[in-house]
Coordinates of N, CA and C in Angstrom, one line a residue:
M1432 N -21.5 61.5 43.2 CA -20.7 61.3 44.4 C -19.6 62.3 44.5
K1433 N -19.3 62.8 45.8 CA -18.3 63.7 46.0 C -16.9 63.1 45.7
T1434 N -16.0 63.9 45.3 CA -14.6 63.5 45.1 C -13.8 64.2 46.1
L1435 N -12.7 63.6 46.4 CA -11.8 64.1 47.5 C -10.5 64.5 46.9
L1436 N -10.0 65.7 47.3 CA -8.8 66.2 46.8 C -7.7 65.6 47.7
I1437 N -7.1 64.5 47.3 CA -6.2 63.7 48.1 C -5.0 64.5 48.6
P1438 N -4.3 65.3 47.7 CA -3.2 66.0 48.2 C -3.4 66.8 49.4
A1439 N -4.6 67.5 49.5 CA -4.9 68.3 50.7 C -5.1 67.4 51.9
L1440 N -5.7 66.3 51.7 CA -5.9 65.4 52.9 C -4.6 64.8 53.4
L1441 N -3.7 64.6 52.5 CA -2.4 64.0 52.9 C -1.7 64.8 53.9
I1442 N -2.0 66.1 53.9 CA -1.3 67.0 54.9 C -1.5 66.5 56.3
L1443 N -2.7 65.9 56.5 CA -3.1 65.5 57.9 C -2.9 64.0 58.0
A1444 N -2.5 63.3 57.0 CA -2.5 61.8 57.0 C -1.1 61.2 57.2
S1445 N -1.1 60.0 57.7 CA 0.1 59.2 57.8 C -0.3 57.8 57.4
V1446 N 0.7 57.0 57.0 CA 0.4 55.7 56.5 C 1.2 54.7 57.2
T1447 N 0.6 53.6 57.5 CA 1.4 52.5 58.1 C 1.0 51.2 57.5
H1448 N 1.9 50.2 57.5 CA 1.5 48.9 57.0 C 1.6 47.8 58.0
A1449 N 1.6 48.3 59.3 CA 1.7 47.3 60.4 C 0.4 46.6 60.5
A1450 N 0.5 45.3 61.0 CA -0.7 44.6 61.3 C -1.5 45.3 62.3
V1451 N -2.8 45.1 62.3 CA -3.7 45.9 63.1 C -3.8 45.3 64.5
E1452 N -3.4 46.1 65.5 CA -3.5 45.7 66.9 C -4.9 45.7 67.3
G1453 N -5.3 44.7 68.0 CA -6.7 44.6 68.5 C -7.6 43.8 67.5
S1454 N -7.0 43.2 66.5 CA -7.7 42.4 65.5 C -7.0 41.1 65.3
S1455 N -7.7 40.0 65.3 CA -7.2 38.7 65.1 C -7.3 38.2 63.6
I1456 N -7.8 39.2 62.7 CA -8.0 38.8 61.3 C -6.7 38.7 60.6
S1457 N -6.6 37.6 59.8 CA -5.3 37.4 59.0 C -5.2 38.5 58.0
N1458 N -3.9 38.9 57.8 CA -3.6 39.9 56.7 C -4.3 41.2 56.8
A1459 N -4.6 41.6 58.0 CA -5.3 42.9 58.2 C -4.2 44.0 58.4
H1460 N -4.3 45.0 57.6 CA -3.3 46.1 57.7 C -3.9 47.4 57.4
I1461 N -3.5 48.4 58.2 CA -3.9 49.8 57.9 C -3.1 50.3 56.7
I1462 N -3.9 50.8 55.7 CA -3.2 51.3 54.5 C -3.3 52.8 54.4
Y1463 N -4.1 53.4 55.2 CA -4.3 54.8 55.2 C -4.8 55.3 56.5
E1464 N -4.3 56.4 57.0 CA -4.7 56.8 58.3 C -4.7 58.3 58.5
T1465 N -5.7 58.9 59.1 CA -5.7 60.3 59.5 C -5.8 60.3 61.0
E1466 N -5.9 61.5 61.6 CA -6.0 61.6 63.0 C -7.3 61.0 63.5
E1467 N -8.3 60.9 62.6 CA -9.7 60.5 63.1 C -10.1 59.2 62.5
A1468 N -9.5 58.7 61.4 CA -10.0 57.5 60.8 C -8.9 56.7 60.1
Q1469 N -9.3 55.4 59.8 CA -8.4 54.5 59.2 C -9.0 53.8 58.0
I1470 N -8.2 53.4 57.0 CA -8.7 52.5 56.0 C -7.9 51.2 56.2
I1471 N -8.6 50.1 56.4 CA -8.0 48.8 56.7 C -8.3 47.8 55.6
R1472 N -7.4 47.0 55.2 CA -7.6 45.9 54.3 C -7.4 44.6 55.0
G1473 N -8.0 43.5 54.5 CA -7.7 42.3 55.2 C -8.6 41.1 54.6
K1474 N -8.5 40.0 55.3 CA -9.3 38.8 55.0 C -10.7 39.0 55.4
A1475 N -11.6 38.3 54.8 CA -13.0 38.3 55.3 C -13.1 37.8 56.7
P1476 N -13.6 38.6 57.6 CA -13.7 38.2 59.0 C -14.4 36.8 59.1
A1477 N -13.9 36.0 60.0 CA -14.4 34.6 60.0 C -15.7 34.4 60.9
N1478 N -15.9 35.3 61.8 CA -17.0 35.1 62.8 C -17.4 36.4 63.4
K1479 N -18.4 36.4 64.3 CA -19.0 37.5 64.9 C -17.9 38.2 65.8
I1480 N -17.0 37.4 66.4 CA -16.0 38.0 67.2 C -15.1 38.9 66.4
Q1481 N -14.7 38.5 65.3 CA -13.8 39.3 64.4 C -14.5 40.5 63.9
F1482 N -15.7 40.5 63.6 CA -16.5 41.6 63.1 C -16.5 42.6 64.3
Q1483 N -16.8 42.1 65.5 CA -16.9 43.0 66.7 C -15.5 43.6 67.0
E1484 N -14.4 42.9 66.7 CA -13.1 43.5 66.9 C -13.0 44.8 66.1
L1485 N -13.4 44.7 64.8 CA -13.3 45.8 63.9 C -14.1 47.0 64.4
I1486 N -15.3 46.7 64.8 CA -16.2 47.7 65.3 C -15.7 48.4 66.5
D1487 N -15.1 47.6 67.4 CA -14.4 48.1 68.6 C -13.2 49.0 68.3
L1488 N -12.6 48.8 67.1 CA -11.5 49.6 66.6 C -12.0 50.9 66.0
G1489 N -13.3 51.0 65.9 CA -13.9 52.2 65.3 C -14.4 52.1 63.9
V1490 N -14.3 50.9 63.3 CA -14.8 50.7 61.9 C -16.3 50.9 61.8
T1491 N -16.7 51.8 61.0 CA -18.2 52.0 60.8 C -18.6 51.8 59.3
E1492 N -17.7 51.5 58.4 CA -18.0 51.3 57.0 C -17.3 50.0 56.6
F1493 N -18.1 49.2 55.8 CA -17.6 48.0 55.3 C -17.7 47.9 53.8
L1494 N -16.7 47.5 53.1 CA -16.7 47.3 51.6 C -16.4 45.8 51.3
I1495 N -17.3 45.1 50.8 CA -17.1 43.7 50.4 C -16.9 43.6 48.9
F1496 N -15.6 43.3 48.6 CA -15.2 43.4 47.2 C -15.0 41.9 46.7
K1497 N -16.1 41.3 46.5 CA -16.1 39.9 46.0 C -17.5 39.5 45.6
M1498 N -17.5 38.4 44.8 CA -18.8 37.8 44.4 C -19.4 37.0 45.5
D1499 N -20.7 37.0 45.6 CA -21.4 36.2 46.6 C -21.6 34.8 46.0
T1500 N -20.7 33.9 46.3 CA -20.8 32.5 45.7 C -21.6 31.5 46.4
K1501 N -21.7 31.6 47.7 CA -22.4 30.7 48.5 C -23.3 31.3 49.6
G1502 N -23.7 32.6 49.3 CA -24.6 33.3 50.2 C -23.9 33.9 51.4
E1503 N -22.5 33.9 51.4 CA -21.7 34.4 52.5 C -21.8 35.9 52.6
V1504 N -22.0 36.6 51.5 CA -22.1 38.1 51.5 C -23.4 38.5 52.2
E1505 N -24.5 37.9 51.8 CA -25.8 38.2 52.5 C -25.7 37.9 54.0
K1506 N -25.1 36.8 54.4 CA -24.9 36.5 55.8 C -24.1 37.6 56.5
E1507 N -23.0 38.1 55.8 CA -22.2 39.1 56.4 C -23.0 40.4 56.6
K1508 N -23.8 40.8 55.6 CA -24.6 42.0 55.7 C -25.5 41.9 56.9
A1509 N -26.2 40.7 57.0 CA -27.1 40.5 58.1 C -26.5 40.6 59.5
L1510 N -25.3 40.0 59.6 CA -24.5 40.0 60.8 C -24.1 41.4 61.2
L1511 N -23.6 42.1 60.2 CA -23.2 43.5 60.5 C -24.3 44.4 61.0
Q1512 N -25.5 44.2 60.3 CA -26.6 45.0 60.8 C -27.1 44.6 62.2
N1513 N -27.0 43.3 62.5 CA -27.3 42.9 63.9 C -26.3 43.5 64.9
L1514 N -25.1 43.8 64.4 CA -24.1 44.4 65.3 C -24.2 45.9 65.3
G1515 N -25.1 46.5 64.6 CA -25.4 47.9 64.7 C -24.8 48.7 63.5
I1516 N -24.3 48.1 62.5 CA -23.8 48.8 61.3 C -25.0 49.0 60.4
T1517 N -25.2 50.2 60.0 CA -26.4 50.6 59.1 C -26.2 50.0 57.7
K1518 N -27.3 49.7 57.1 CA -27.3 49.1 55.8 C -26.6 50.0 54.8
S1519 N -26.8 51.3 54.9 CA -26.1 52.3 54.0 C -24.6 52.3 54.2
S1520 N -24.1 51.7 55.3 CA -22.7 51.7 55.5 C -22.0 50.5 55.1
I1521 N -22.8 49.6 54.4 CA -22.2 48.3 53.9 C -22.3 48.4 52.4
T1522 N -21.2 48.3 51.7 CA -21.2 48.3 50.2 C -20.7 47.0 49.7
H1523 N -21.4 46.4 48.8 CA -21.0 45.1 48.2 C -20.8 45.4 46.7
I1524 N -19.6 45.1 46.2 CA -19.2 45.2 44.8 C -18.8 43.8 44.4
S1525 N -19.6 43.2 43.4 CA -19.4 41.8 43.1 C -18.3 41.7 42.1
F1526 N -17.0 41.8 42.6 CA -15.8 41.8 41.7 C -15.3 40.4 41.7
P1527 N -15.1 39.8 40.5 CA -14.5 38.4 40.4 C -13.0 38.4 40.5
W1528 N -12.4 37.3 40.8 CA -11.0 37.3 41.0 C -10.3 36.7 39.7
K1529 N -11.1 36.2 38.8 CA -10.5 35.7 37.5 C -11.5 36.0 36.4
D1530 N -11.0 35.7 35.2 CA -11.9 35.8 34.0 C -12.4 37.2 33.8
L1531 N -11.5 38.2 34.0 CA -11.9 39.6 33.8 C -11.7 40.0 32.4
H1532 N -12.6 39.6 31.5 CA -12.4 39.8 30.1 C -13.2 41.1 29.6
D1533 N -14.1 41.6 30.5 CA -14.8 42.8 30.2 C -14.2 44.0 30.9
F1534 N -13.3 44.7 30.3 CA -12.6 45.8 31.0 C -13.5 46.8 31.6
Q1535 N -14.5 47.3 30.8 CA -15.3 48.3 31.2 C -16.1 48.0 32.5
S1536 N -16.5 46.7 32.6 CA -17.2 46.3 33.8 C -16.3 46.2 35.0
A1537 N -15.1 45.7 34.8 CA -14.1 45.6 35.9 C -13.7 47.0 36.3
C1538 N -13.5 47.9 35.3 CA -13.1 49.3 35.6 C -14.2 50.0 36.4
T1539 N -15.4 49.8 36.0 CA -16.5 50.5 36.7 C -16.6 50.0 38.1
M1540 N -16.5 48.7 38.4 CA -16.6 48.2 39.7 C -15.4 48.7 40.6
T1541 N -14.2 48.8 39.9 CA -13.1 49.3 40.7 C -13.2 50.8 41.0
I1542 N -13.7 51.6 40.1 CA -14.0 53.0 40.4 C -15.0 53.1 41.5
Q1543 N -16.0 52.3 41.5 CA -17.0 52.4 42.6 C -16.4 52.0 43.9
A1544 N -15.5 51.1 44.0 CA -14.9 50.7 45.2 C -13.9 51.8 45.7
L1545 N -13.2 52.4 44.8 CA -12.3 53.5 45.2 C -13.1 54.7 45.6
Q1546 N -14.2 55.0 45.0 CA -15.1 56.0 45.5 C -15.6 55.8 46.9
T1547 N -15.9 54.5 47.2 CA -16.4 54.2 48.5 C -15.3 54.5 49.6
I1548 N -14.1 54.1 49.2 CA -12.9 54.3 50.1 C -12.7 55.8 50.3
E1549 N -12.7 56.5 49.2 CA -12.5 58.0 49.2 C -13.5 58.7 50.0
E1550 N -14.8 58.3 49.8 CA -15.8 59.0 50.6 C -15.7 58.8 52.1
A1551 N -15.3 57.5 52.5 CA -15.1 57.3 53.9 C -14.0 58.1 54.4
A1552 N -12.9 58.3 53.7 CA -11.8 59.1 54.1 C -12.2 60.6 54.2
Q1553 N -13.0 61.0 53.3 CA -13.5 62.4 53.2 C -14.3 62.7 54.5
R1554 N -15.1 61.7 54.9 CA -16.0 61.9 56.0 C -15.3 61.5 57.4
N1555 N -14.0 61.2 57.3 CA -13.3 60.8 58.5 C -14.0 59.6 59.2
R1556 N -14.4 58.6 58.4 CA -15.0 57.4 58.9 C -14.1 56.2 58.6
S1557 N -13.8 55.3 59.5 CA -13.0 54.2 59.3 C -13.7 53.1 58.5
L1558 N -13.0 52.6 57.6 CA -13.5 51.6 56.6 C -12.7 50.3 56.6
Y1559 N -13.3 49.2 56.5 CA -12.6 47.9 56.3 C -13.1 47.3 55.0
F1560 N -12.1 46.9 54.2 CA -12.5 46.2 52.9 C -11.8 44.9 52.8
H1561 N -12.5 44.0 52.1 CA -12.0 42.6 52.0 C -12.6 41.9 50.8
C1562 N -11.9 40.8 50.4 CA -12.5 39.9 49.4 C -12.8 38.6 50.2
T1563 N -12.1 37.5 49.8 CA -12.3 36.3 50.6 C -11.0 36.0 51.5
V1564 N -9.9 35.8 50.8 CA -8.7 35.6 51.6 C -7.9 36.8 51.9
G1565 N -8.3 37.9 51.3 CA -7.6 39.2 51.6 C -6.3 39.4 50.9
E1566 N -6.1 38.7 49.8 CA -4.8 38.8 49.1 C -4.8 39.3 47.7
D1567 N -5.7 38.8 46.8 CA -5.7 39.1 45.4 C -6.5 40.3 45.1
R1568 N -7.8 40.2 45.2 CA -8.7 41.3 44.9 C -8.5 42.4 45.9
T1569 N -8.2 42.1 47.2 CA -8.0 43.1 48.2 C -6.6 43.8 47.9
G1570 N -5.6 43.0 47.5 CA -4.3 43.6 47.2 C -4.5 44.5 46.0
Y1571 N -5.2 44.1 45.0 CA -5.4 44.9 43.8 C -6.0 46.2 44.1
L1572 N -7.1 46.2 44.9 CA -7.7 47.5 45.3 C -6.8 48.3 46.2
A1573 N -6.1 47.7 47.1 CA -5.3 48.4 48.1 C -4.1 49.1 47.3
G1574 N -3.6 48.4 46.3 CA -2.5 49.0 45.5 C -3.0 50.2 44.7
L1575 N -4.1 50.1 44.1 CA -4.7 51.2 43.3 C -5.0 52.4 44.2
W1576 N -5.5 52.1 45.4 CA -5.8 53.2 46.3 C -4.5 53.9 46.8
G1577 N -3.5 53.1 47.0 CA -2.2 53.6 47.4 C -1.6 54.6 46.4
L1578 N -1.8 54.2 45.1 CA -1.3 55.1 44.0 C -2.1 56.3 43.9
W1579 N -3.4 56.2 44.0 CA -4.3 57.3 43.9 C -4.1 58.3 45.1
A1580 N -3.9 57.8 46.3 CA -3.8 58.6 47.5 C -2.4 59.1 47.7
G1581 N -1.4 58.6 46.9 CA -0.1 59.1 47.0 C 0.8 58.3 48.0
T1582 N 0.3 57.2 48.5 CA 1.1 56.4 49.3 C 2.3 55.8 48.6
Y1583 N 2.1 55.4 47.3 CA 3.1 54.9 46.5 C 3.4 55.8 45.3
S1584 N 4.7 56.0 45.0 CA 5.0 56.9 43.9 C 5.2 56.2 42.6
S1585 N 5.2 54.9 42.6 CA 5.4 54.2 41.3 C 4.6 52.8 41.3
V1586 N 4.4 52.3 40.2 CA 3.7 51.0 40.1 C 4.5 49.9 40.6
P1587 N 5.8 49.8 40.3 CA 6.7 48.7 40.9 C 6.6 48.8 42.4
E1588 N 6.6 50.0 43.0 CA 6.6 50.1 44.5 C 5.3 49.5 45.0
S1589 N 4.2 49.9 44.4 CA 2.9 49.4 44.8 C 2.8 47.9 44.7
V1590 N 3.3 47.3 43.7 CA 3.2 45.9 43.5 C 4.1 45.2 44.5
E1591 N 5.3 45.7 44.7 CA 6.2 45.0 45.7 C 5.7 45.1 47.1
K1592 N 5.3 46.3 47.5 CA 5.1 46.6 48.9 C 3.6 46.4 49.3
E1593 N 2.7 46.4 48.4 CA 1.3 46.2 48.8 C 0.7 44.9 48.3
L1594 N 1.0 44.6 47.0 CA 0.4 43.4 46.5 C 1.2 42.1 46.9
C1595 N 2.4 42.1 46.4 CA 3.2 40.8 46.6 C 3.5 40.6 48.1
A1596 N 3.8 41.7 48.8 CA 4.1 41.6 50.3 C 2.9 41.1 51.1
R1597 N 1.7 41.2 50.5 CA 0.5 40.8 51.3 C -0.1 39.5 50.7
G1598 N 0.6 38.8 49.8 CA 0.1 37.5 49.4 C -0.5 37.5 48.0
Y1599 N -0.4 38.5 47.3 CA -1.0 38.6 45.9 C -0.3 37.5 45.1
E1600 N -1.1 36.7 44.3 CA -0.7 35.6 43.5 C 0.5 34.8 44.1
A1601 N 1.7 34.8 43.5 CA 2.8 34.0 44.0 C 3.4 34.6 45.3
G1602 N 3.0 35.8 45.7 CA 3.5 36.3 46.9 C 3.1 35.5 48.1
N1603 N 2.1 34.7 47.9 CA 1.8 33.6 48.9 C 2.3 32.3 48.3
P1604 N 3.4 31.8 48.9 CA 4.0 30.6 48.3 C 3.2 29.3 48.3
G1605 N 2.1 29.4 49.2 CA 1.3 28.2 49.3 C 0.1 28.2 48.3
K1606 N 0.0 29.2 47.5 CA -1.2 29.4 46.6 C -1.0 28.4 45.4
P1607 N -2.0 27.7 45.0 CA -2.0 26.8 43.9 C -1.5 27.6 42.6
Y1608 N -0.5 27.1 42.0 CA 0.1 27.9 40.9 C -0.8 27.8 39.6
R1609 N -1.1 26.6 39.2 CA -1.9 26.5 37.9 C -3.3 27.1 38.1
D1610 N -4.0 26.7 39.2 CA -5.4 27.1 39.3 C -5.7 28.5 39.8
V1611 N -4.7 29.1 40.4 CA -4.9 30.5 41.0 C -3.9 31.5 40.4
V1612 N -2.6 31.2 40.7 CA -1.6 32.2 40.3 C -1.6 32.5 38.8
L1613 N -1.7 31.5 37.9 CA -1.7 31.7 36.5 C -3.0 32.5 36.1
K1614 N -4.1 32.2 36.7 CA -5.3 32.8 36.3 C -5.3 34.3 36.7
I1615 N -4.7 34.6 37.9 CA -4.6 36.0 38.3 C -3.7 36.7 37.3
R1616 N -2.6 36.1 36.9 CA -1.6 36.8 36.0 C -2.3 37.0 34.7
E1617 N -3.2 36.1 34.3 CA -3.9 36.2 33.0 C -4.7 37.5 32.8
T1618 N -5.5 37.8 33.9 CA -6.5 38.9 33.7 C -6.4 39.9 34.8
L1619 N -6.3 39.5 36.1 CA -6.3 40.5 37.2 C -5.1 41.5 37.1
T1620 N -3.9 40.9 36.9 CA -2.7 41.8 36.9 C -2.8 42.7 35.7
P1621 N -3.1 42.3 34.4 CA -3.3 43.2 33.3 C -4.3 44.3 33.6
T1622 N -5.4 43.9 34.3 CA -6.5 44.9 34.7 C -5.9 45.9 35.7
Y1623 N -5.1 45.5 36.6 CA -4.4 46.4 37.5 C -3.6 47.4 36.8
L1624 N -2.8 47.0 35.9 CA -1.9 47.9 35.1 C -2.7 48.8 34.2
K1625 N -3.8 48.4 33.7 CA -4.7 49.2 32.9 C -5.4 50.3 33.8
M1626 N -5.8 49.9 35.0 CA -6.4 50.8 35.9 C -5.4 51.8 36.4
V1627 N -4.2 51.5 36.5 CA -3.1 52.4 36.9 C -3.1 53.5 35.8
M1628 N -3.2 53.1 34.5 CA -3.1 54.1 33.4 C -4.4 55.0 33.5
V1629 N -5.5 54.4 33.8 CA -6.8 55.2 33.9 C -6.7 56.2 35.0
L1630 N -6.2 55.8 36.1 CA -6.1 56.7 37.3 C -5.0 57.8 37.0
S1631 N -3.9 57.4 36.4 CA -2.8 58.4 36.1 C -3.3 59.5 35.1
E1632 N -4.1 59.0 34.1 CA -4.6 60.0 33.2 C -5.6 61.0 33.8
A1633 N -6.4 60.4 34.7 CA -7.4 61.2 35.5 C -6.7 62.3 36.3
R1634 N -5.6 61.8 37.0 CA -4.9 62.8 37.8 C -4.2 63.9 36.9
Q1635 N -3.7 63.5 35.8 CA -3.1 64.5 34.9 C -4.1 65.5 34.4
R1636 N -5.3 65.1 34.2 CA -6.3 65.9 33.7 C -7.1 66.7 34.7
G1637 N -6.7 66.4 36.0 CA -7.4 67.1 37.1 C -8.8 66.6 37.4
K1638 N -9.0 65.3 37.0 CA -10.4 64.7 37.2 C -10.4 63.9 38.5
G1639 N -11.6 63.8 39.0 CA -11.8 62.9 40.2 C -12.2 61.5 39.8
L1640 N -12.5 60.7 40.7 CA -12.9 59.3 40.4 C -14.4 59.4 39.9
D1641 N -14.5 58.9 38.7 CA -15.8 58.9 38.0 C -15.9 57.7 37.0
E1642 N -17.1 57.1 36.9 CA -17.2 55.9 36.1 C -17.0 56.2 34.6
S1643 N -17.0 57.5 34.2 CA -16.8 57.9 32.8 C -15.3 57.6 32.5
L1644 N -14.5 57.5 33.4 CA -13.1 57.1 33.2 C -12.9 55.8 32.5
C1645 N -14.0 55.0 32.6 CA -13.9 53.6 32.1 C -14.4 53.5 30.6
D1646 N -14.7 54.6 30.0 CA -15.3 54.6 28.7 C -14.3 54.1 27.6
K1647 N -13.0 54.2 27.8 CA -12.1 53.8 26.9 C -11.0 52.9 27.5
E1648 N -10.8 51.7 27.0 CA -9.9 50.7 27.5 C -8.5 51.1 27.1
P1649 N -7.5 51.3 28.0 CA -6.2 51.7 27.5 C -5.4 50.4 27.0
S1650 N -4.4 50.7 26.2 CA -3.6 49.6 25.7 C -2.3 49.5 26.5
L1651 N -2.0 48.3 27.0 CA -0.8 48.2 27.8 C 0.5 48.4 26.9
K1652 N 1.4 49.1 27.5 CA 2.7 49.3 26.7 C 3.8 48.8 27.5
V1653 N 3.6 47.9 28.5 CA 4.6 47.3 29.3 C 4.4 45.8 29.3
A1654 N 5.5 45.1 29.6 CA 5.5 43.7 29.7 C 4.9 43.3 31.1
V1655 N 3.7 42.6 31.0 CA 3.0 42.3 32.3 C 3.8 41.4 33.2
N1656 N 4.7 40.6 32.6 CA 5.5 39.7 33.5 C 6.5 40.4 34.4
K1657 N 6.7 41.7 34.1 CA 7.6 42.5 34.9 C 7.0 42.7 36.3
Y1658 N 5.7 42.5 36.4 CA 5.0 42.8 37.6 C 4.5 41.5 38.3
Y1659 N 5.0 40.4 37.9 CA 4.6 39.1 38.6 C 5.3 39.1 40.0
C1660 N 4.7 38.5 40.9 CA 5.3 38.3 42.3 C 6.1 37.0 42.2
K1661 N 7.2 37.0 43.0 CA 8.0 35.8 43.1 C 7.7 35.2 44.4
K1662 N 7.9 33.8 44.4 CA 7.7 33.1 45.7 C 8.8 33.6 46.7
V1663 N 8.5 33.6 47.9 CA 9.4 34.0 49.0 C 10.8 33.4 48.8
S1664 N 10.8 32.1 48.4 CA 12.0 31.4 48.3 C 12.9 31.8 47.1
D1665 N 12.2 32.6 46.2 CA 12.9 33.1 45.0 C 13.4 34.5 45.2
R1666 N 13.1 35.1 46.3 CA 13.5 36.5 46.5 C 15.0 36.6 46.9

């Protein structure tokens, strides 16, 4: 798969985190934009109307970053194809939101997702990616893309402005603490921090996105709790 030299692309790119005009999808935000295309993150579209809104906005690529638990992913694929999106323009990566105990598997899926986003940007094609609610896995992926693309200059900035601000774990004050927030903090957040290390080393070595980056699991040298989101009332 081709890799994209992000610094060169950034010359023509601008970034905004405003909600997407023309879409009724919750938590939909443009996270990367060129003169010809946009990368948009958000919640899983709820119906045909919301999918059509995205298509009307120029979205031609879809990345589904979640496990198919009740057949919803296959239904989405079928609906998108009925709306004119080609099968090759729909990518499904079965990424779980908890119990990420196999780093190499999680890393490989993350790299595949980032490659999909990068390729869309390279081809000047608008892409929409989502999990279920558009907060945890979606925020995880959006934050990593922002660091890789240069939107964010530091990990704390990406966590505060992309993850927590868009509802990642306790960033959504209504999210169940024991059943969701704690589980995300247990494995998804450490995986995020390890992926930051993987991407940083790749950048330092002049390497592009490649699954071989996942051959070695890095050891965290930071306190994970420094990157927990606070409830809005605690800010």
